[in-house]
Short mmCIF file of C-alpha atoms in Angstrom, two decimals:
data_model
loop_
_atom_site.label_atom_id
_atom_site.label_comp_id
_atom_site.label_asym_id
_atom_site.label_seq_id
_atom_site.Cartn_x
_atom_site.Cartn_y
_atom_site.Cartn_z
CA MET X 1 8.79 16.14 -13.25
CA ASN X 2 10.71 14.63 -16.12
CA HIS X 3 11.75 11.00 -15.50
CA ILE X 4 13.11 10.14 -18.94
CA GLU X 5 16.62 9.61 -17.61
CA LYS X 6 15.39 7.11 -15.00
CA ILE X 7 13.53 5.16 -17.68
CA SER X 8 16.52 5.26 -20.03
CA ARG X 9 18.87 3.94 -17.34
CA SER X 10 16.50 1.04 -16.62
CA LEU X 11 16.44 -0.26 -20.21
CA GLU X 12 19.63 -2.30 -19.87
CA GLU X 13 18.25 -4.17 -16.85
CA TYR X 14 15.29 -5.30 -18.95
CA ASN X 15 17.40 -5.99 -22.06
CA LEU X 16 15.49 -3.37 -24.04
CA ASP X 17 16.60 -0.89 -26.67
CA ALA X 18 13.65 1.40 -25.97
CA MET X 19 10.39 1.76 -24.07
CA LEU X 20 7.15 2.76 -25.81
CA ILE X 21 4.84 4.75 -23.52
CA THR X 22 1.27 5.42 -24.63
CA SER X 23 -0.81 5.60 -21.43
CA GLU X 24 -1.77 8.90 -19.80
CA PRO X 25 -0.10 8.12 -16.44
CA GLY X 26 2.99 6.76 -18.19
CA GLU X 27 3.24 9.88 -20.34
CA ARG X 28 2.79 12.12 -17.32
CA TYR X 29 5.41 10.24 -15.31
CA ALA X 30 7.99 10.31 -18.09
CA LEU X 31 7.51 13.88 -19.30
CA GLY X 32 5.70 15.79 -16.59
CA PHE X 33 3.26 16.61 -19.40
CA GLN X 34 0.03 15.12 -20.66
CA GLY X 35 -0.85 15.59 -24.32
CA GLU X 36 -2.41 12.31 -25.41
CA GLY X 37 0.86 11.48 -27.16
CA TRP X 38 3.25 8.60 -27.75
CA LEU X 39 6.73 8.53 -26.27
CA LEU X 40 9.68 6.33 -27.25
CA VAL X 41 12.54 6.40 -24.75
CA GLY X 42 15.84 4.93 -25.95
CA ARG X 43 19.22 4.64 -24.29
CA GLN X 44 20.53 7.75 -26.04
CA GLY X 45 17.44 9.86 -26.67
CA ALA X 46 13.66 10.04 -26.84
CA HIS X 47 10.91 10.90 -29.33
CA TYR X 48 7.49 12.31 -28.47
CA SER X 49 4.55 12.80 -30.82
CA THR X 50 1.40 14.76 -30.09
CA ASP X 51 -1.34 16.58 -32.01
CA GLY X 52 -2.26 20.17 -32.72
CA ARG X 53 -4.19 20.61 -29.49
CA TYR X 54 -1.06 20.16 -27.40
CA ILE X 55 1.89 20.96 -29.66
CA GLU X 56 2.38 24.57 -28.50
CA ALA X 57 2.30 23.60 -24.83
CA ALA X 58 4.61 20.66 -25.53
CA GLN X 59 7.13 22.92 -27.25
CA LYS X 60 7.22 25.09 -24.14
CA GLN X 61 7.19 22.38 -21.47
CA VAL X 62 8.72 19.18 -22.86
CA LYS X 63 12.51 19.18 -22.72
CA GLY X 64 15.16 16.72 -23.84
CA VAL X 65 13.14 14.90 -26.50
CA GLN X 66 12.67 15.01 -30.25
CA LEU X 67 9.17 16.46 -30.76
CA SER X 68 6.87 15.68 -33.70
CA LEU X 69 3.40 16.85 -34.71
CA ILE X 70 1.10 14.14 -36.02
CA SER X 71 -0.91 14.72 -39.19
CA ALA X 72 -3.51 12.97 -41.31
CA GLN X 73 -0.65 11.45 -43.29
CA LYS X 74 1.55 10.47 -40.36
CA GLY X 75 -0.01 9.50 -37.08
CA HIS X 76 1.56 8.24 -33.85
CA LEU X 77 2.09 4.75 -35.27
CA SER X 78 3.83 5.96 -38.43
CA LEU X 79 6.09 8.33 -36.53
CA ALA X 80 6.99 5.61 -34.03
CA ARG X 81 7.81 3.23 -36.88
CA ASP X 82 10.09 5.81 -38.50
CA TYR X 83 11.93 6.48 -35.24
CA ILE X 84 12.39 2.78 -34.48
CA ARG X 85 13.86 2.23 -37.93
CA ALA X 86 16.12 5.27 -37.73
CA GLN X 87 17.45 4.22 -34.31
CA ARG X 88 17.60 0.53 -35.27
CA PHE X 89 15.75 -0.58 -32.17
CA GLU X 90 15.26 -4.34 -32.01
CA ARG X 91 13.62 -4.93 -28.62
CA VAL X 92 11.03 -2.35 -27.56
CA GLY X 93 9.15 -2.61 -24.28
CA PHE X 94 5.51 -1.57 -23.99
CA GLU X 95 3.01 -0.90 -21.20
CA SER X 96 1.32 -4.27 -21.12
CA GLY X 97 -0.88 -3.21 -18.20
CA TYR X 98 -2.55 -0.52 -20.30
CA MET X 99 -3.02 -2.31 -23.60
CA ASN X 100 -5.71 -4.66 -24.86
CA VAL X 101 -5.18 -7.50 -27.32
CA GLU X 102 -6.43 -5.51 -30.32
CA GLN X 103 -4.05 -2.62 -29.60
CA TYR X 104 -1.14 -5.00 -29.11
CA GLN X 105 -1.81 -6.77 -32.38
CA ARG X 106 -1.96 -3.44 -34.19
CA LEU X 107 1.48 -2.55 -32.86
CA CYS X 108 2.90 -5.96 -33.77
CA ASP X 109 1.64 -5.61 -37.34
CA ALA X 110 3.03 -2.11 -37.79
CA LEU X 111 6.29 -1.78 -35.87
CA PRO X 112 9.60 -3.22 -37.17
CA CYS X 113 10.80 -4.59 -33.84
CA GLN X 114 10.17 -7.21 -31.19
CA LEU X 115 7.60 -5.92 -28.70
CA VAL X 116 8.33 -6.97 -25.13
CA PRO X 117 5.83 -6.70 -22.23
CA ALA X 118 7.58 -4.33 -19.81
CA GLN X 119 4.96 -2.92 -17.47
CA LYS X 120 7.17 -3.80 -14.51
CA LEU X 121 9.83 -1.29 -15.61
CA LEU X 122 7.52 1.68 -15.13
CA THR X 123 5.62 0.17 -12.20
CA GLN X 124 8.81 -0.23 -10.18
CA LEU X 125 10.03 3.26 -10.99
CA ARG X 126 6.68 4.81 -10.11
CA ALA X 127 6.47 2.84 -6.85
CA SER X 128 9.18 4.96 -5.23
CA LYS X 129 8.35 8.66 -5.29
CA ASP X 130 11.06 11.31 -5.47
CA GLU X 131 10.93 14.59 -3.57
CA GLU X 132 9.32 16.51 -6.43
CA GLU X 133 6.51 13.97 -6.60
CA LEU X 134 6.10 14.00 -2.83
CA SER X 135 5.90 17.79 -2.86
CA ALA X 136 2.89 17.60 -5.19
CA MET X 137 1.28 14.92 -3.03
CA ARG X 138 1.79 16.96 0.12
CA ARG X 139 0.04 19.91 -1.49
CA ALA X 140 -2.82 17.70 -2.66
CA GLN X 141 -3.20 16.38 0.87
CA GLU X 142 -3.11 19.87 2.37
CA ILE X 143 -6.04 20.83 0.15
CA THR X 144 -7.91 17.69 1.18
CA ASP X 145 -7.31 18.36 4.87
CA GLN X 146 -8.58 21.92 4.41
CA ALA X 147 -11.73 20.64 2.72
CA PHE X 148 -12.34 18.29 5.64
CA ARG X 149 -12.06 21.11 8.17
CA GLU X 150 -14.58 23.10 6.18
CA ILE X 151 -17.04 20.23 5.72
CA LEU X 152 -17.29 19.83 9.50
CA ASN X 153 -18.96 23.24 9.58
CA PHE X 154 -21.32 22.23 6.78
CA ILE X 155 -22.75 18.83 7.76
CA ARG X 156 -26.03 18.89 9.65
CA PRO X 157 -29.12 16.69 10.06
CA GLY X 158 -31.50 16.92 7.11
CA MET X 159 -28.71 17.15 4.55
CA SER X 160 -28.30 14.45 1.90
CA GLU X 161 -25.16 12.45 1.16
CA GLN X 162 -25.07 14.00 -2.30
CA GLN X 163 -25.08 17.52 -0.88
CA VAL X 164 -22.07 16.69 1.28
CA ALA X 165 -20.25 15.09 -1.66
CA ALA X 166 -20.87 18.14 -3.85
CA ARG X 167 -19.58 20.45 -1.15
CA LEU X 168 -16.40 18.40 -0.73
CA VAL X 169 -15.69 18.71 -4.45
CA TYR X 170 -16.33 22.45 -4.32
CA GLU X 171 -14.06 22.97 -1.32
CA MET X 172 -11.17 21.13 -2.98
CA LEU X 173 -11.52 22.85 -6.34
CA ARG X 174 -11.80 26.33 -4.88
CA ARG X 175 -8.53 25.73 -3.02
CA GLY X 176 -6.65 25.04 -6.23
CA ALA X 177 -7.12 21.33 -6.89
CA ARG X 178 -7.08 20.54 -10.59
CA LYS X 179 -9.81 17.94 -10.18
CA VAL X 180 -10.87 15.20 -7.79
CA SER X 181 -8.79 12.04 -7.75
CA PHE X 182 -11.98 9.92 -7.64
CA ASP X 183 -15.69 10.47 -7.13
CA PRO X 184 -16.11 11.13 -3.40
CA ILE X 185 -17.81 8.58 -1.19
CA VAL X 186 -20.26 9.88 1.40
CA ALA X 187 -22.15 7.17 3.28
CA ALA X 188 -24.58 7.90 6.10
CA GLY X 189 -25.93 5.42 8.62
CA ALA X 190 -26.43 1.89 7.31
CA ASN X 191 -24.94 2.88 3.94
CA GLY X 192 -21.58 3.07 5.69
CA SER X 193 -21.43 -0.73 5.76
CA MET X 194 -20.69 -0.58 2.01
CA PRO X 195 -17.04 0.50 1.61
CA HIS X 196 -17.66 2.03 -1.83
CA ALA X 197 -21.18 3.35 -1.33
CA VAL X 198 -22.34 5.89 -3.91
CA PRO X 199 -23.67 9.17 -2.44
CA GLY X 200 -27.40 9.44 -2.92
CA GLU X 201 -30.50 10.98 -1.41
CA THR X 202 -30.13 9.33 1.99
CA VAL X 203 -30.73 12.04 4.59
CA ILE X 204 -28.29 12.46 7.46
CA GLN X 205 -30.00 12.11 10.83
CA ALA X 206 -28.93 12.51 14.44
CA GLY X 207 -27.31 9.33 15.76
CA MET X 208 -25.70 8.39 12.43
CA PHE X 209 -22.11 7.88 11.42
CA VAL X 210 -21.13 9.63 8.19
CA THR X 211 -18.12 8.22 6.33
CA MET X 212 -16.41 10.48 3.79
CA ASP X 213 -13.70 9.19 1.42
CA PHE X 214 -12.32 11.83 -0.94
CA GLY X 215 -9.21 13.29 -2.54
CA CYS X 216 -7.92 15.65 -5.19
CA ILE X 217 -5.16 16.10 -7.77
CA TRP X 218 -2.41 18.68 -7.63
CA ASP X 219 0.18 18.82 -10.42
CA GLY X 220 -0.91 15.37 -11.58
CA TYR X 221 -0.64 13.63 -8.20
CA CYS X 222 -3.42 12.30 -5.97
CA SER X 223 -4.46 12.62 -2.38
CA ASP X 224 -6.81 10.26 -0.57
CA MET X 225 -8.33 10.30 2.90
CA THR X 226 -11.31 8.96 4.81
CA ARG X 227 -12.89 10.20 8.00
CA THR X 228 -15.95 8.91 9.81
CA VAL X 229 -17.78 11.39 12.03
CA ALA X 230 -20.80 11.07 14.30
CA VAL X 231 -23.77 13.37 13.88
CA GLY X 232 -25.23 13.51 17.35
CA GLN X 233 -24.29 11.23 20.21
CA PRO X 234 -23.08 7.78 19.07
CA THR X 235 -24.05 4.53 20.79
CA GLU X 236 -21.60 2.49 22.85
CA GLU X 237 -21.28 0.02 19.97
CA MET X 238 -20.47 2.82 17.54
CA GLU X 239 -17.80 4.16 19.88
CA LYS X 240 -16.30 0.69 20.35
CA VAL X 241 -16.08 0.06 16.63
CA TYR X 242 -14.59 3.47 15.98
CA HIS X 243 -11.96 2.99 18.68
CA THR X 244 -11.10 -0.45 17.29
CA VAL X 245 -10.58 0.90 13.77
CA LEU X 246 -8.44 3.75 15.09
CA GLN X 247 -6.23 1.38 17.09
CA ALA X 248 -5.92 -0.90 14.06
CA GLN X 249 -4.83 2.01 11.90
CA LYS X 250 -2.26 3.08 14.47
CA ALA X 251 -0.89 -0.47 14.62
CA GLY X 252 -0.58 -0.61 10.83
CA ILE X 253 1.13 2.77 10.73
CA ALA X 254 3.58 1.64 13.43
CA ALA X 255 4.48 -1.37 11.28
CA ALA X 256 4.72 0.59 8.02
CA ARG X 257 8.26 1.15 6.75
CA ALA X 258 10.42 0.32 3.79
CA GLY X 259 11.80 -3.20 3.76
CA VAL X 260 8.76 -4.97 5.24
CA THR X 261 6.15 -6.68 3.13
CA GLY X 262 2.70 -5.33 2.48
CA SER X 263 1.26 -8.41 4.15
CA GLU X 264 3.14 -7.62 7.38
CA ILE X 265 1.70 -4.10 7.48
CA ASP X 266 -1.79 -5.42 6.78
CA ALA X 267 -1.45 -8.13 9.44
CA ALA X 268 -0.55 -5.64 12.17
CA ALA X 269 -3.84 -3.81 11.67
CA ARG X 270 -5.91 -6.91 10.97
CA GLN X 271 -4.86 -8.53 14.24
CA VAL X 272 -6.29 -5.64 16.26
CA ILE X 273 -9.66 -5.92 14.54
CA ALA X 274 -9.72 -9.71 14.82
CA GLU X 275 -8.92 -9.65 18.54
CA ALA X 276 -11.80 -7.21 19.07
CA GLY X 277 -14.16 -9.74 17.47
CA TYR X 278 -14.72 -7.94 14.17
CA GLY X 279 -12.33 -9.84 11.92
CA GLU X 280 -14.96 -10.93 9.41
CA TYR X 281 -16.11 -7.33 8.99
CA PHE X 282 -12.75 -6.01 7.75
CA THR X 283 -13.31 -6.87 4.10
CA HIS X 284 -10.47 -5.20 2.20
CA SER X 285 -6.73 -4.67 2.50
CA PHE X 286 -5.05 -2.17 4.83
CA GLY X 287 -3.96 0.03 1.96
CA HIS X 288 -2.95 0.67 -1.63
CA SER X 289 -0.28 2.75 -3.27
CA LEU X 290 -1.18 6.01 -4.94
CA GLY X 291 0.52 8.68 -6.99
CA LEU X 292 -0.37 9.63 -10.55
CA GLU X 293 -3.29 7.21 -10.15
CA ILE X 294 -5.42 6.65 -7.11
CA HIS X 295 -4.61 2.92 -7.16
CA GLU X 296 -1.05 1.91 -7.92
CA ALA X 297 1.38 -0.77 -6.75
CA PRO X 298 2.57 -2.08 -4.34
CA ASN X 299 -0.28 -2.68 -1.90
CA ALA X 300 -0.39 -3.25 1.84
CA SER X 301 -2.48 -6.38 1.44
CA PRO X 302 -2.36 -10.00 2.66
CA SER X 303 -1.09 -11.12 -0.76
CA GLN X 304 1.79 -8.63 -1.02
CA GLN X 305 4.91 -10.66 -0.21
CA GLU X 306 7.58 -8.35 -1.68
CA ALA X 307 9.42 -5.80 0.45
CA MET X 308 8.02 -2.28 0.19
CA PRO X 309 10.46 0.19 -1.37
CA SER X 310 11.63 3.40 0.26
CA GLY X 311 9.58 6.29 -1.07
CA ALA X 312 6.45 4.20 -1.60
CA VAL X 313 3.24 6.09 -0.81
CA ILE X 314 0.42 3.98 0.58
CA SER X 315 -2.97 4.54 2.14
CA ALA X 316 -3.64 3.38 5.69
CA GLU X 317 -7.35 2.59 5.74
CA PRO X 318 -8.66 -0.23 7.90
CA GLY X 319 -12.40 -0.45 8.35
CA ILE X 320 -15.20 -2.36 10.03
CA TYR X 321 -18.50 -2.73 8.17
CA LEU X 322 -21.58 -4.03 9.98
CA PRO X 323 -24.34 -4.78 7.43
CA GLY X 324 -27.60 -2.97 8.14
CA LYS X 325 -26.02 -0.91 10.93
CA PHE X 326 -23.06 1.30 10.04
CA GLY X 327 -19.42 1.29 8.97
CA VAL X 328 -16.24 2.99 10.10
CA ARG X 329 -13.14 3.68 8.02
CA ILE X 330 -10.21 5.95 8.85
CA GLU X 331 -7.64 6.65 6.15
CA ASP X 332 -4.33 8.49 6.06
CA VAL X 333 -1.58 8.55 3.40
CA LEU X 334 1.92 7.41 4.37
CA VAL X 335 5.37 7.76 2.82
CA LEU X 336 7.49 4.73 3.67
CA ARG X 337 11.08 5.27 4.83
CA GLU X 338 13.80 2.90 6.03
CA GLY X 339 13.09 3.55 9.70
CA GLY X 340 9.36 4.16 9.64
CA CYS X 341 6.92 6.35 7.77
CA GLU X 342 5.77 9.93 7.32
CA ASP X 343 2.05 10.58 7.63
CA LEU X 344 0.99 13.20 5.09
CA THR X 345 -2.50 13.50 6.55
CA ARG X 346 -2.97 16.16 9.19
CA SER X 347 -6.69 15.90 9.96
CA PRO X 348 -7.61 14.73 13.47
CA LYS X 349 -8.55 11.09 13.96
CA ASP X 350 -10.17 10.98 17.38
CA LEU X 351 -13.93 10.58 17.08
CA ILE X 352 -15.57 13.88 16.12
CA VAL X 353 -19.17 14.36 17.27
CA LEU X 354 -21.02 17.08 15.38
#
């Protein structure tokens, strides 16, 4: 998944001679390779430096760039300086979203060019996924769906949240996932009222909801899903809350398409929850973008006023969280298109009672 040409074509729009990419997700997006290296993309070519741990793999996998091996005498910074001088770059963009003040100052002191904050260049390109990226995300989601089907046969009263979390990781890895896209959330009973509860020793008991939020990485790209299941017969209140969240998610999905704002998508779901009397208990946005990272831009949130691009991948995850009682969240992953959206998540959403 080499996107160097896309980056190169975008330089003129930002009045840049080159783009310096030093972050892991930026490197992966540009090259389809991750070797803890530095990449300079110009209008007519690109230069990539890496170290001895990755050089052999880079020589086999990285195409269309000038490749250099760093040494004790010439590190990434020295090689970048040499390339900038040789190409006579004057304005070089950098990933301002991934750099602290100390790192920025070091670059300013060493590089013979004007450094221009240009995070938006990569953020906008990464916001709209191409078919190769979507193929990886579909596979990641397939693995996640398979893990969910398996975990339904595993959960039982007397089991701890941590045991369920460990099993989810195992099920995803044994199906080919490279790693998890984030530490899984498993929240039983009252712990479910905390959207980002950490799995612990809480024991699952009959009559509890169990919320599971998990995902994996395939070929660099993330999946993400949440399901809430009942262990034993739920109460009427539990069923009402679950149904409300499900209807809210469906309303948000119906509104989700390219060309609308993130706030419009969020509002469609939020209205359902508010009309059911639970508005104050929906404490986060409807969804976030994901791809190489589990949280990217743009978001389906009340503050997102820009139109969503075609090819954006967002989560659809409304929730209701009742402190001291329980919580419910249901999450799918959507690909936004001009006329609607594609739901990558195949797991059932009607209330499952184990």
